[in-house]
Amino acid sequence: MATDPQRAAVWRDAKVVSVDHHGELGVVLRLDVPDRVVHRPGQHYVLRLRAEDGYTASRSYSAVSSPSDDLVELYVEKVPDGEVSGFLAEVVEPGDLLECRGPIGRWFAWDGASPALGIGGGSGVAPLVSMLRHAQDVGRTDLLHLAISAWTADHLPYREELEAAGALVAYSRQKGGSRLDAAVIAAIADPGATAFVCGSARFTLAMESHLLSAGQPEASIRIERFGPTGESAENG
């Protein structure tokens, strides 16, 4: 009998159940994945597109849904000239089939039973929302603290959900806004928690530096980077 990792590695045709556009910035896809392996908050799925001539392109996207959700929810940020994200954001419709495999990743996965600090920038909130939803499902929101950064409120996916949950949200390019600077991170650092940091390379490097300066043990910091120069959970 195949183990969960073996089953997760198998490509499946997932049915697109719904498509919800986040303005011009991205899209929320909810997928019905056959024979789904239940993910842990923080894990990701790979979507693969296949052209008629056999050419394929694949990208990885963090699960946003709670493990208890019957569907897999993914947030796809629309990357300029992104061949995969552009197709997913502009062409895909409910009823379409998308090749996917997963869940993947053990390093950036929360067990839901130990203290955690989630720090996300922009679309890097995706895996943290999964953690939040799981914490709410199991009644352990006391274990999870979130700090989020975005340019403006309009640039933040899941803004209302995060704000309603009491997440610390900083808008760096909004009038009267703020930043997740060294002082803010020092106030929320928790040596007894695992710190999950997700965002662009520049953002995660800054947050890691702030955490270390605040006394967060290096071994407790887990980084998920994405951007134009790296392949990771929110790439185009």
PDB file of C-alpha atoms in Angstrom:
ATOM      1  CA  MET A   1       0.000   0.000   0.000  1.00  0.00           C
ATOM      2  CA  ALA A   2       1.400   3.397  -0.978  1.00  0.00           C
ATOM      3  CA  THR A   3       2.434   5.783   1.790  1.00  0.00           C
ATOM      4  CA  ASP A   4       1.177   9.367   1.925  1.00  0.00           C
ATOM      5  CA  PRO A   5       4.445  10.794   0.450  1.00  0.00           C
ATOM      6  CA  GLN A   6       4.200   8.339  -2.431  1.00  0.00           C
ATOM      7  CA  ARG A   7       0.574   9.221  -3.053  1.00  0.00           C
ATOM      8  CA  ALA A   8       1.357  12.936  -2.814  1.00  0.00           C
ATOM      9  CA  ALA A   9       3.961  12.582  -5.568  1.00  0.00           C
ATOM     10  CA  VAL A  10       1.395  11.269  -8.067  1.00  0.00           C
ATOM     11  CA  TRP A  11       0.040  13.709 -10.651  1.00  0.00           C
ATOM     12  CA  ARG A  12      -3.743  14.067 -10.531  1.00  0.00           C
ATOM     13  CA  ASP A  13      -6.344  15.930 -12.562  1.00  0.00           C
ATOM     14  CA  ALA A  14      -7.914  18.343 -10.107  1.00  0.00           C
ATOM     15  CA  LYS A  15     -11.238  19.954 -10.998  1.00  0.00           C
ATOM     16  CA  VAL A  16     -11.480  23.715 -10.606  1.00  0.00           C
ATOM     17  CA  VAL A  17     -14.561  24.315  -8.450  1.00  0.00           C
ATOM     18  CA  SER A  18     -14.350  28.105  -8.160  1.00  0.00           C
ATOM     19  CA  VAL A  19     -12.283  31.057  -9.354  1.00  0.00           C
ATOM     20  CA  ASP A  20     -12.251  34.282  -7.322  1.00  0.00           C
ATOM     21  CA  HIS A  21     -10.200  37.179  -8.687  1.00  0.00           C
ATOM     22  CA  HIS A  22      -8.353  39.483  -6.276  1.00  0.00           C
ATOM     23  CA  GLY A  23      -8.494  42.559  -8.481  1.00  0.00           C
ATOM     24  CA  GLU A  24      -5.597  42.587 -10.933  1.00  0.00           C
ATOM     25  CA  LEU A  25      -3.227  41.102  -8.369  1.00  0.00           C
ATOM     26  CA  GLY A  26      -4.106  37.441  -8.278  1.00  0.00           C
ATOM     27  CA  VAL A  27      -6.732  34.751  -8.088  1.00  0.00           C
ATOM     28  CA  VAL A  28      -8.071  32.283  -5.533  1.00  0.00           C
ATOM     29  CA  LEU A  29      -8.575  28.795  -6.937  1.00  0.00           C
ATOM     30  CA  ARG A  30     -10.486  26.087  -5.137  1.00  0.00           C
ATOM     31  CA  LEU A  31      -9.764  22.598  -6.416  1.00  0.00           C
ATOM     32  CA  ASP A  32     -11.355  19.204  -5.958  1.00  0.00           C
ATOM     33  CA  VAL A  33      -8.333  16.876  -5.826  1.00  0.00           C
ATOM     34  CA  PRO A  34      -9.164  13.166  -6.265  1.00  0.00           C
ATOM     35  CA  ASP A  35      -7.694  10.777  -3.702  1.00  0.00           C
ATOM     36  CA  ARG A  36      -6.334  13.809  -1.850  1.00  0.00           C
ATOM     37  CA  VAL A  37      -3.587  13.482   0.732  1.00  0.00           C
ATOM     38  CA  VAL A  38      -4.461  15.808   3.604  1.00  0.00           C
ATOM     39  CA  HIS A  39      -1.883  18.574   3.865  1.00  0.00           C
ATOM     40  CA  ARG A  40      -0.304  20.186   6.894  1.00  0.00           C
ATOM     41  CA  PRO A  41      -0.541  23.981   7.137  1.00  0.00           C
ATOM     42  CA  GLY A  42       2.450  25.417   5.302  1.00  0.00           C
ATOM     43  CA  GLN A  43       2.768  22.710   2.669  1.00  0.00           C
ATOM     44  CA  HIS A  44       2.349  23.418  -1.044  1.00  0.00           C
ATOM     45  CA  TYR A  45       1.050  21.890  -4.252  1.00  0.00           C
ATOM     46  CA  VAL A  46       2.544  21.888  -7.746  1.00  0.00           C
ATOM     47  CA  LEU A  47       0.359  22.830 -10.713  1.00  0.00           C
ATOM     48  CA  ARG A  48       1.458  21.801 -14.207  1.00  0.00           C
ATOM     49  CA  LEU A  49       0.252  23.202 -17.509  1.00  0.00           C
ATOM     50  CA  ARG A  50       0.624  21.184 -20.691  1.00  0.00           C
ATOM     51  CA  ALA A  51       0.565  22.615 -24.215  1.00  0.00           C
ATOM     52  CA  GLU A  52      -0.685  20.739 -27.259  1.00  0.00           C
ATOM     53  CA  ASP A  53       2.898  20.311 -28.491  1.00  0.00           C
ATOM     54  CA  GLY A  54       3.861  18.574 -25.236  1.00  0.00           C
ATOM     55  CA  TYR A  55       5.604  21.548 -23.614  1.00  0.00           C
ATOM     56  CA  THR A  56       4.982  21.717 -19.869  1.00  0.00           C
ATOM     57  CA  ALA A  57       5.482  24.383 -17.227  1.00  0.00           C
ATOM     58  CA  SER A  58       4.890  23.965 -13.511  1.00  0.00           C
ATOM     59  CA  ARG A  59       4.846  26.201 -10.454  1.00  0.00           C
ATOM     60  CA  SER A  60       4.301  25.620  -6.740  1.00  0.00           C
ATOM     61  CA  TYR A  61       1.648  27.343  -4.638  1.00  0.00           C
ATOM     62  CA  SER A  62       1.041  27.136  -0.904  1.00  0.00           C
ATOM     63  CA  ALA A  63      -2.217  25.684   0.339  1.00  0.00           C
ATOM     64  CA  VAL A  64      -4.435  28.338   1.892  1.00  0.00           C
ATOM     65  CA  SER A  65      -7.183  25.979   2.972  1.00  0.00           C
ATOM     66  CA  SER A  66      -7.346  24.257   6.316  1.00  0.00           C
ATOM     67  CA  PRO A  67      -6.522  20.532   6.295  1.00  0.00           C
ATOM     68  CA  SER A  68     -10.168  19.890   7.214  1.00  0.00           C
ATOM     69  CA  ASP A  69     -11.447  21.606   4.056  1.00  0.00           C
ATOM     70  CA  ASP A  70     -12.839  19.199   1.461  1.00  0.00           C
ATOM     71  CA  LEU A  71     -11.238  21.348  -1.260  1.00  0.00           C
ATOM     72  CA  VAL A  72      -7.701  22.617  -1.776  1.00  0.00           C
ATOM     73  CA  GLU A  73      -7.518  26.398  -1.927  1.00  0.00           C
ATOM     74  CA  LEU A  74      -4.564  28.120  -3.585  1.00  0.00           C
ATOM     75  CA  TYR A  75      -3.738  31.798  -3.975  1.00  0.00           C
ATOM     76  CA  VAL A  76      -1.969  32.583  -7.246  1.00  0.00           C
ATOM     77  CA  GLU A  77      -0.275  35.963  -7.483  1.00  0.00           C
ATOM     78  CA  LYS A  78      -0.248  37.261 -11.036  1.00  0.00           C
ATOM     79  CA  VAL A  79       3.416  37.721 -11.943  1.00  0.00           C
ATOM     80  CA  PRO A  80       4.234  40.056 -14.878  1.00  0.00           C
ATOM     81  CA  ASP A  81       4.913  37.880 -17.921  1.00  0.00           C
ATOM     82  CA  GLY A  82       4.371  34.766 -15.787  1.00  0.00           C
ATOM     83  CA  GLU A  83       3.417  31.965 -18.163  1.00  0.00           C
ATOM     84  CA  VAL A  84       1.740  29.888 -15.469  1.00  0.00           C
ATOM     85  CA  SER A  85       0.296  32.541 -13.165  1.00  0.00           C
ATOM     86  CA  GLY A  86      -0.998  34.509 -16.146  1.00  0.00           C
ATOM     87  CA  PHE A  87      -2.876  31.472 -17.462  1.00  0.00           C
ATOM     88  CA  LEU A  88      -4.268  30.599 -14.045  1.00  0.00           C
ATOM     89  CA  ALA A  89      -5.360  34.188 -13.387  1.00  0.00           C
ATOM     90  CA  GLU A  90      -6.775  35.008 -16.813  1.00  0.00           C
ATOM     91  CA  VAL A  91      -7.859  31.799 -18.553  1.00  0.00           C
ATOM     92  CA  VAL A  92      -8.852  29.116 -16.035  1.00  0.00           C
ATOM     93  CA  GLU A  93     -12.573  28.738 -15.343  1.00  0.00           C
ATOM     94  CA  PRO A  94     -14.708  26.553 -13.055  1.00  0.00           C
ATOM     95  CA  GLY A  95     -14.961  23.054 -14.458  1.00  0.00           C
ATOM     96  CA  ASP A  96     -11.454  23.051 -15.936  1.00  0.00           C
ATOM     97  CA  LEU A  97      -9.006  20.313 -15.006  1.00  0.00           C
ATOM     98  CA  LEU A  98      -5.517  21.150 -13.769  1.00  0.00           C
ATOM     99  CA  GLU A  99      -2.680  18.685 -13.269  1.00  0.00           C
ATOM    100  CA  CYS A 100      -1.461  18.832  -9.687  1.00  0.00           C
ATOM    101  CA  ARG A 101       0.565  16.902  -7.153  1.00  0.00           C
ATOM    102  CA  GLY A 102       1.143  17.332  -3.474  1.00  0.00           C
ATOM    103  CA  PRO A 103       1.140  18.210  -0.694  1.00  0.00           C
ATOM    104  CA  ILE A 104       4.881  18.786  -0.563  1.00  0.00           C
ATOM    105  CA  GLY A 105       7.261  20.120   2.085  1.00  0.00           C
ATOM    106  CA  ARG A 106       8.003  19.216   5.683  1.00  0.00           C
ATOM    107  CA  TRP A 107      10.274  22.079   6.746  1.00  0.00           C
ATOM    108  CA  PHE A 108       7.700  24.856   6.481  1.00  0.00           C
ATOM    109  CA  ALA A 109       4.817  22.932   8.020  1.00  0.00           C
ATOM    110  CA  TRP A 110       3.132  23.630  11.357  1.00  0.00           C
ATOM    111  CA  ASP A 111       1.984  20.763  13.550  1.00  0.00           C
ATOM    112  CA  GLY A 112      -0.907  22.765  14.979  1.00  0.00           C
ATOM    113  CA  ALA A 113       0.011  21.761  18.532  1.00  0.00           C
ATOM    114  CA  SER A 114       3.032  23.919  19.389  1.00  0.00           C
ATOM    115  CA  PRO A 115       3.572  27.698  19.625  1.00  0.00           C
ATOM    116  CA  ALA A 116       4.115  29.388  16.266  1.00  0.00           C
ATOM    117  CA  LEU A 117       4.861  32.888  15.032  1.00  0.00           C
ATOM    118  CA  GLY A 118       3.903  33.588  11.425  1.00  0.00           C
ATOM    119  CA  ILE A 119       5.418  36.554   9.595  1.00  0.00           C
ATOM    120  CA  GLY A 120       4.305  37.125   6.013  1.00  0.00           C
ATOM    121  CA  GLY A 121       4.796  39.704   3.295  1.00  0.00           C
ATOM    122  CA  GLY A 122       2.246  40.250   0.531  1.00  0.00           C
ATOM    123  CA  SER A 123       1.141  36.978  -1.026  1.00  0.00           C
ATOM    124  CA  GLY A 124       3.450  35.276   1.464  1.00  0.00           C
ATOM    125  CA  VAL A 125       0.441  35.233   3.791  1.00  0.00           C
ATOM    126  CA  ALA A 126      -0.978  32.214   1.929  1.00  0.00           C
ATOM    127  CA  PRO A 127       0.530  29.448   4.099  1.00  0.00           C
ATOM    128  CA  LEU A 128      -0.070  31.523   7.221  1.00  0.00           C
ATOM    129  CA  VAL A 129      -3.793  31.729   6.443  1.00  0.00           C
ATOM    130  CA  SER A 130      -3.814  27.939   6.270  1.00  0.00           C
ATOM    131  CA  MET A 131      -2.203  27.880   9.717  1.00  0.00           C
ATOM    132  CA  LEU A 132      -4.788  30.360  11.003  1.00  0.00           C
ATOM    133  CA  ARG A 133      -7.712  28.365   9.677  1.00  0.00           C
ATOM    134  CA  HIS A 134      -6.330  25.178  11.175  1.00  0.00           C
ATOM    135  CA  ALA A 135      -5.794  26.870  14.540  1.00  0.00           C
ATOM    136  CA  GLN A 136      -9.417  28.008  14.469  1.00  0.00           C
ATOM    137  CA  ASP A 137     -10.603  24.519  13.531  1.00  0.00           C
ATOM    138  CA  VAL A 138      -8.798  22.848  16.425  1.00  0.00           C
ATOM    139  CA  GLY A 139      -9.506  25.648  18.906  1.00  0.00           C
ATOM    140  CA  ARG A 140      -5.870  26.604  19.443  1.00  0.00           C
ATOM    141  CA  THR A 141      -5.643  30.153  18.158  1.00  0.00           C
ATOM    142  CA  ASP A 142      -3.708  30.912  21.333  1.00  0.00           C
ATOM    143  CA  LEU A 143      -0.741  29.033  19.860  1.00  0.00           C
ATOM    144  CA  LEU A 144      -0.447  31.150  16.714  1.00  0.00           C
ATOM    145  CA  HIS A 145       0.541  34.808  16.420  1.00  0.00           C
ATOM    146  CA  LEU A 146       0.657  36.540  13.037  1.00  0.00           C
ATOM    147  CA  ALA A 147       2.442  39.657  11.796  1.00  0.00           C
ATOM    148  CA  ILE A 148       1.743  40.709   8.220  1.00  0.00           C
ATOM    149  CA  SER A 149       3.203  43.319   5.876  1.00  0.00           C
ATOM    150  CA  ALA A 150       1.780  44.651   2.608  1.00  0.00           C
ATOM    151  CA  TRP A 151       2.123  47.806   0.546  1.00  0.00           C
ATOM    152  CA  THR A 152      -1.509  48.818   1.072  1.00  0.00           C
ATOM    153  CA  ALA A 153      -4.739  47.225   2.232  1.00  0.00           C
ATOM    154  CA  ASP A 154      -5.685  46.593  -1.399  1.00  0.00           C
ATOM    155  CA  HIS A 155      -2.475  44.598  -1.911  1.00  0.00           C
ATOM    156  CA  LEU A 156      -3.148  42.176   0.951  1.00  0.00           C
ATOM    157  CA  PRO A 157      -4.903  38.902   0.135  1.00  0.00           C
ATOM    158  CA  TYR A 158      -7.280  37.673   2.860  1.00  0.00           C
ATOM    159  CA  ARG A 159      -7.065  41.067   4.579  1.00  0.00           C
ATOM    160  CA  GLU A 160     -10.459  40.925   6.290  1.00  0.00           C
ATOM    161  CA  GLU A 161      -9.877  37.410   7.548  1.00  0.00           C
ATOM    162  CA  LEU A 162      -6.452  38.279   8.945  1.00  0.00           C
ATOM    163  CA  GLU A 163      -7.616  41.501  10.577  1.00  0.00           C
ATOM    164  CA  ALA A 164     -10.650  39.767  12.118  1.00  0.00           C
ATOM    165  CA  ALA A 165      -8.296  37.202  13.656  1.00  0.00           C
ATOM    166  CA  GLY A 166      -6.257  39.938  15.326  1.00  0.00           C
ATOM    167  CA  ALA A 167      -3.172  39.697  13.145  1.00  0.00           C
ATOM    168  CA  LEU A 168      -0.701  42.556  13.417  1.00  0.00           C
ATOM    169  CA  VAL A 169      -0.873  44.182   9.970  1.00  0.00           C
ATOM    170  CA  ALA A 170       1.539  46.845   8.704  1.00  0.00           C
ATOM    171  CA  TYR A 171       0.954  48.779   5.472  1.00  0.00           C
ATOM    172  CA  SER A 172       4.290  50.183   4.348  1.00  0.00           C
ATOM    173  CA  ARG A 173       3.077  52.392   1.475  1.00  0.00           C
ATOM    174  CA  GLN A 174      -0.243  53.551   2.820  1.00  0.00           C
ATOM    175  CA  LYS A 175      -0.778  56.984   4.326  1.00  0.00           C
ATOM    176  CA  GLY A 176      -0.415  56.669   8.078  1.00  0.00           C
ATOM    177  CA  GLY A 177       0.922  53.153   7.666  1.00  0.00           C
ATOM    178  CA  SER A 178       3.761  51.371   9.403  1.00  0.00           C
ATOM    179  CA  ARG A 179       6.444  48.734   8.894  1.00  0.00           C
ATOM    180  CA  LEU A 180       7.513  45.497  10.492  1.00  0.00           C
ATOM    181  CA  ASP A 181      10.771  47.021  11.670  1.00  0.00           C
ATOM    182  CA  ALA A 182      13.279  45.754  14.225  1.00  0.00           C
ATOM    183  CA  ALA A 183      11.341  47.207  17.162  1.00  0.00           C
ATOM    184  CA  VAL A 184       8.059  45.588  16.113  1.00  0.00           C
ATOM    185  CA  ILE A 185       9.665  42.187  15.565  1.00  0.00           C
ATOM    186  CA  ALA A 186      11.546  42.444  18.876  1.00  0.00           C
ATOM    187  CA  ALA A 187       8.202  42.945  20.627  1.00  0.00           C
ATOM    188  CA  ILE A 188       6.658  39.785  19.165  1.00  0.00           C
ATOM    189  CA  ALA A 189       9.667  37.448  18.973  1.00  0.00           C
ATOM    190  CA  ASP A 190       9.160  34.279  20.996  1.00  0.00           C
ATOM    191  CA  PRO A 191      12.137  31.981  21.641  1.00  0.00           C
ATOM    192  CA  GLY A 192       9.725  29.215  22.584  1.00  0.00           C
ATOM    193  CA  ALA A 193       7.888  29.303  19.254  1.00  0.00           C
ATOM    194  CA  THR A 194       8.723  28.247  15.729  1.00  0.00           C
ATOM    195  CA  ALA A 195       8.916  31.336  13.510  1.00  0.00           C
ATOM    196  CA  PHE A 196       7.540  30.826  10.003  1.00  0.00           C
ATOM    197  CA  VAL A 197       8.594  33.629   7.643  1.00  0.00           C
ATOM    198  CA  CYS A 198       7.239  33.781   4.094  1.00  0.00           C
ATOM    199  CA  GLY A 199       7.703  36.416   1.411  1.00  0.00           C
ATOM    200  CA  SER A 200      10.172  37.835  -1.070  1.00  0.00           C
ATOM    201  CA  ALA A 201      13.898  37.324  -0.610  1.00  0.00           C
ATOM    202  CA  ARG A 202      14.342  40.916   0.536  1.00  0.00           C
ATOM    203  CA  PHE A 203      11.492  40.674   3.032  1.00  0.00           C
ATOM    204  CA  THR A 204      12.507  37.347   4.526  1.00  0.00           C
ATOM    205  CA  LEU A 205      16.153  38.376   4.874  1.00  0.00           C
ATOM    206  CA  ALA A 206      15.103  41.491   6.788  1.00  0.00           C
ATOM    207  CA  MET A 207      12.693  39.582   9.034  1.00  0.00           C
ATOM    208  CA  GLU A 208      15.273  36.883   9.745  1.00  0.00           C
ATOM    209  CA  SER A 209      17.802  39.549  10.743  1.00  0.00           C
ATOM    210  CA  HIS A 210      15.269  41.246  13.032  1.00  0.00           C
ATOM    211  CA  LEU A 211      14.338  37.939  14.654  1.00  0.00           C
ATOM    212  CA  LEU A 212      17.952  36.965  15.311  1.00  0.00           C
ATOM    213  CA  SER A 213      18.677  40.394  16.780  1.00  0.00           C
ATOM    214  CA  ALA A 214      15.667  39.949  19.055  1.00  0.00           C
ATOM    215  CA  GLY A 215      17.049  36.667  20.396  1.00  0.00           C
ATOM    216  CA  GLN A 216      14.974  34.237  18.347  1.00  0.00           C
ATOM    217  CA  PRO A 217      17.024  31.005  18.122  1.00  0.00           C
ATOM    218  CA  GLU A 218      18.281  30.438  14.592  1.00  0.00           C
ATOM    219  CA  ALA A 219      17.124  26.815  14.664  1.00  0.00           C
ATOM    220  CA  SER A 220      13.554  27.968  15.321  1.00  0.00           C
ATOM    221  CA  ILE A 221      13.331  30.145  12.195  1.00  0.00           C
ATOM    222  CA  ARG A 222      11.912  28.605   9.026  1.00  0.00           C
ATOM    223  CA  ILE A 223      12.005  30.590   5.798  1.00  0.00           C
ATOM    224  CA  GLU A 224       9.939  30.260   2.633  1.00  0.00           C
ATOM    225  CA  ARG A 225      11.271  32.619  -0.048  1.00  0.00           C
ATOM    226  CA  PHE A 226       9.818  33.433  -3.444  1.00  0.00           C
ATOM    227  CA  GLY A 227      10.436  35.939  -6.180  1.00  0.00           C
ATOM    228  CA  PRO A 228      11.761  36.425  -9.698  1.00  0.00           C
ATOM    229  CA  THR A 229      15.145  34.916  -8.857  1.00  0.00           C
ATOM    230  CA  GLY A 230      13.984  31.842  -6.974  1.00  0.00           C
ATOM    231  CA  GLU A 231      11.684  28.867  -7.320  1.00  0.00           C
ATOM    232  CA  SER A 232       9.398  28.621  -4.341  1.00  0.00           C
ATOM    233  CA  ALA A 233       5.835  28.469  -3.183  1.00  0.00           C
ATOM    234  CA  GLU A 234       4.486  31.603  -4.840  1.00  0.00           C
ATOM    235  CA  ASN A 235       6.478  31.849  -8.045  1.00  0.00           C
ATOM    236  CA  GLY A 236       5.074  32.820 -11.433  1.00  0.00           C
TER     237      GLY A 236
END
